[in-house]
Short mmCIF file of C-alpha atoms in Angstrom, two decimals:
data_model
loop_
_atom_site.label_atom_id
_atom_site.label_comp_id
_atom_site.label_asym_id
_atom_site.label_seq_id
_atom_site.Cartn_x
_atom_site.Cartn_y
_atom_site.Cartn_z
CA UNK A 105 -19.27 -9.22 -11.81
CA UNK A 106 -16.56 -12.04 -10.36
CA UNK A 107 -16.39 -12.68 -6.97
CA UNK A 108 -12.96 -11.34 -7.02
CA UNK A 109 -14.11 -7.87 -8.29
CA UNK A 110 -16.90 -8.05 -5.76
CA UNK A 111 -14.74 -8.40 -2.77
CA UNK A 112 -12.53 -5.65 -4.07
CA UNK A 113 -15.36 -3.17 -4.16
CA UNK A 114 -16.67 -4.26 -0.78
CA UNK A 115 -13.25 -3.83 0.66
CA UNK A 116 -13.51 -0.63 -0.82
CA UNK A 117 -16.58 0.27 1.27
CA UNK A 118 -14.92 -0.43 4.48
CA UNK A 119 -13.74 2.19 7.25
CA UNK A 120 -9.83 1.95 7.02
CA UNK A 121 -9.68 0.12 10.25
CA UNK A 122 -12.07 -2.61 9.20
CA UNK A 123 -10.21 -2.98 5.90
CA UNK A 124 -6.80 -3.32 7.92
CA UNK A 125 -8.43 -5.92 10.29
CA UNK A 126 -10.09 -7.95 7.12
CA UNK A 127 -6.65 -8.40 5.78
CA UNK A 128 -4.79 -9.06 8.86
CA UNK A 129 -7.22 -12.00 9.14
CA UNK A 130 -6.52 -12.85 5.58
CA UNK A 131 -2.88 -12.93 5.48
CA UNK A 132 -1.83 -13.11 8.88
CA UNK A 133 0.11 -10.95 11.16
CA UNK A 134 3.76 -9.78 10.14
CA UNK A 135 6.37 -11.88 11.63
CA UNK A 136 8.90 -9.05 12.03
CA UNK A 137 9.11 -5.30 12.53
CA UNK A 138 9.72 -3.57 9.27
CA UNK A 139 13.21 -2.18 10.45
CA UNK A 140 15.50 -3.34 13.09
CA UNK A 141 15.08 -0.93 15.66
CA UNK A 142 18.68 -0.21 16.67
CA UNK A 143 19.31 0.13 13.22
CA UNK A 144 16.43 2.57 12.97
CA UNK A 145 17.56 4.55 15.60
CA UNK A 146 21.18 4.83 14.48
CA UNK A 147 19.69 5.76 11.09
CA UNK A 148 17.84 8.73 12.57
CA UNK A 149 20.90 9.76 14.38
CA UNK A 150 22.83 9.70 11.44
CA UNK A 151 25.24 6.83 12.20
CA UNK A 152 24.41 4.85 9.10
CA UNK A 153 23.14 5.53 5.73
CA UNK A 154 19.87 3.15 5.58
CA UNK A 155 18.25 1.24 8.25
CA UNK A 156 18.35 -2.59 8.03
CA UNK A 157 15.06 -4.12 7.20
CA UNK A 158 13.27 -6.82 9.38
CA UNK A 159 12.12 -10.23 7.70
CA UNK A 160 8.71 -8.85 6.32
CA UNK A 161 8.80 -9.29 2.77
CA UNK A 162 6.36 -12.13 1.26
CA UNK A 163 6.53 -11.00 -2.39
CA UNK A 164 7.05 -14.82 -2.80
CA UNK A 165 3.34 -15.09 -1.95
CA UNK A 166 2.47 -11.88 -4.03
CA UNK A 167 2.17 -9.39 -1.34
CA UNK A 168 3.14 -6.34 -0.50
CA UNK A 169 3.80 -4.73 3.13
CA UNK A 170 1.59 -1.67 4.07
CA UNK A 171 2.26 0.20 7.08
CA UNK A 172 -0.98 0.66 8.79
CA UNK A 173 0.04 3.97 10.09
CA UNK A 174 0.14 5.76 6.76
CA UNK A 175 -3.00 7.57 7.45
CA UNK A 176 -0.69 9.52 9.71
CA UNK A 177 2.53 9.57 8.03
CA UNK A 178 3.69 9.72 4.22
CA UNK A 179 6.17 6.75 3.13
CA UNK A 180 6.85 5.24 6.43
CA UNK A 181 9.36 2.84 4.53
CA UNK A 182 11.05 5.36 2.60
CA UNK A 183 14.38 6.61 4.11
CA UNK A 184 13.95 10.19 2.73
CA UNK A 185 10.83 10.67 4.37
CA UNK A 186 11.67 9.11 7.63
CA UNK A 187 14.74 11.41 7.86
CA UNK A 188 12.32 14.43 7.47
CA UNK A 189 9.55 13.39 9.49
CA UNK A 190 11.19 11.45 11.97
CA UNK A 191 8.36 8.95 12.94
CA UNK A 192 8.73 7.00 15.97
CA UNK A 193 9.98 3.29 15.90
CA UNK A 194 6.64 2.31 17.30
CA UNK A 195 5.12 2.95 13.70
CA UNK A 196 7.76 0.43 12.38
CA UNK A 197 6.93 -2.51 14.61
CA UNK A 198 5.37 -5.90 13.23
CA UNK A 199 1.73 -4.97 14.72
CA UNK A 200 1.67 -1.80 12.59
CA UNK A 201 2.29 -3.88 9.32
CA UNK A 202 -0.34 -5.44 7.12
CA UNK A 203 0.14 -7.51 4.08
CA UNK A 204 -2.14 -6.96 0.79
CA UNK A 205 -1.98 -7.69 -2.89
CA UNK A 206 -1.46 -5.02 -5.25
CA UNK A 207 -5.33 -4.11 -5.78
CA UNK A 208 -5.89 -4.17 -1.58
CA UNK A 209 -2.99 -1.89 -1.44
CA UNK A 210 -4.65 0.33 -4.22
CA UNK A 211 -7.95 0.31 -2.02
CA UNK A 212 -6.30 0.82 1.20
CA UNK A 213 -4.69 3.85 -0.17
CA UNK A 214 -7.73 5.38 -1.46
CA UNK A 215 -9.23 4.79 1.68
CA UNK A 216 -6.45 6.66 3.42
CA UNK A 217 -6.76 9.56 0.69
CA UNK A 218 -10.62 9.92 1.27
CA UNK A 219 -10.28 9.70 5.01
CA UNK A 220 -7.60 12.47 5.24
CA UNK A 221 -8.99 14.56 2.38
CA UNK A 222 -5.79 14.06 0.24
CA UNK A 223 -3.20 14.80 3.20
CA UNK A 224 -2.01 11.21 3.42
CA UNK A 225 -2.11 8.27 1.01
CA UNK A 226 -2.24 10.14 -2.19
CA UNK A 227 1.26 9.97 -3.42
CA UNK A 228 1.45 6.33 -3.14
CA UNK A 229 -2.04 6.20 -4.94
CA UNK A 230 -1.00 8.46 -7.91
CA UNK A 231 2.52 7.65 -8.35
CA UNK A 232 2.82 3.98 -7.63
CA UNK A 233 -0.54 2.15 -7.30
CA UNK A 234 -3.03 3.44 -9.81
CA UNK A 235 -0.06 3.54 -12.68
CA UNK A 236 1.11 -0.11 -11.72
CA UNK A 237 -2.83 -1.36 -12.15
CA UNK A 238 -3.10 0.30 -15.50
CA UNK A 239 0.38 -0.91 -16.78
CA UNK A 240 -0.30 -4.52 -15.66
CA UNK A 241 -4.00 -5.13 -16.16
CA UNK A 242 -5.34 -2.32 -18.42
CA UNK A 243 -2.21 -2.15 -20.86
CA UNK A 244 -1.22 -5.79 -20.48
CA UNK A 245 2.32 -5.24 -19.85
CA UNK A 246 3.53 -8.10 -17.51
CA UNK A 247 6.27 -7.34 -15.01
CA UNK A 248 9.60 -9.11 -15.81
CA UNK A 249 10.85 -9.92 -12.22
CA UNK A 250 9.64 -12.80 -10.53
CA UNK A 251 8.63 -11.09 -7.48
CA UNK A 252 6.54 -8.66 -9.46
CA UNK A 253 5.22 -11.53 -11.26
CA UNK A 254 3.95 -13.17 -8.30
CA UNK A 255 2.05 -10.18 -7.15
CA UNK A 256 0.70 -9.55 -10.50
CA UNK A 257 -0.50 -13.17 -10.35
CA UNK A 258 -1.83 -12.88 -6.84
CA UNK A 259 -4.10 -9.56 -7.66
CA UNK A 260 -5.12 -10.77 -11.34
CA UNK A 261 -7.93 -9.02 -12.38
CA UNK A 262 -9.50 -8.71 -16.21
CA UNK A 263 -8.77 -5.47 -17.96
CA UNK A 264 -12.46 -4.52 -17.62
CA UNK A 265 -12.32 -5.31 -14.05
CA UNK A 266 -9.51 -3.04 -13.49
CA UNK A 267 -11.20 -0.41 -15.28
CA UNK A 268 -14.31 -0.80 -13.51
CA UNK A 269 -12.70 -0.40 -10.29
CA UNK A 270 -10.59 2.40 -11.07
CA UNK A 271 -13.81 3.88 -12.05
CA UNK A 272 -15.29 3.39 -8.81
CA UNK A 273 -11.98 4.53 -6.99
CA UNK A 274 -12.60 8.03 -8.89
CA UNK A 275 -16.04 8.04 -7.90
CA UNK A 276 -15.15 7.40 -4.27
CA UNK A 277 -12.54 10.01 -4.27
CA UNK A 278 -14.59 12.77 -6.23
CA UNK A 279 -14.99 15.05 -2.96
CA UNK A 280 -11.28 14.78 -2.64
CA UNK A 281 -10.13 17.80 -4.79
CA UNK A 282 -6.38 17.38 -4.66
CA UNK A 283 -6.70 14.02 -6.39
CA UNK A 284 -9.06 15.03 -9.15
CA UNK A 285 -6.47 15.98 -11.45
CA UNK A 286 -4.66 12.78 -11.45
CA UNK A 287 -7.94 10.57 -11.85
#
């Protein structure tokens, strides 16, 4: 087993808060809020169509932004979900953002899914993260855009390692009935 796969498996065995803290230590804290506060409030009040994002992107480093509180809300970066659930701005602040590569993001969502028995984390896991890992690393279809290529290379694992890790995640989530039909 490669060091990288060993690291990913060890991350999967952490409690959610510990996994988040290890990623903050690894990549550093966010330097800006996910959305600008005034814009976010105007969006919630129906004054504008979309809130202005802060300067949080690190795709040039191959990293995604993950909202730490996605164990309490679905899709904190999605306008439609924000309008329905209306989460307080405090969930968009820079201290509630963590950076992660694609595989680490997959693992965070798996941990959330197990922690919440499928209430949270599951859509991101099933609709975006697992299919992306399968596409890029198992089916070997590399992304075309520069930013996605950065993300691909940062998380790079072999096809066998991806299959091994996805199998571990399937076993890890075996008690979560709602996700079994998708794994």
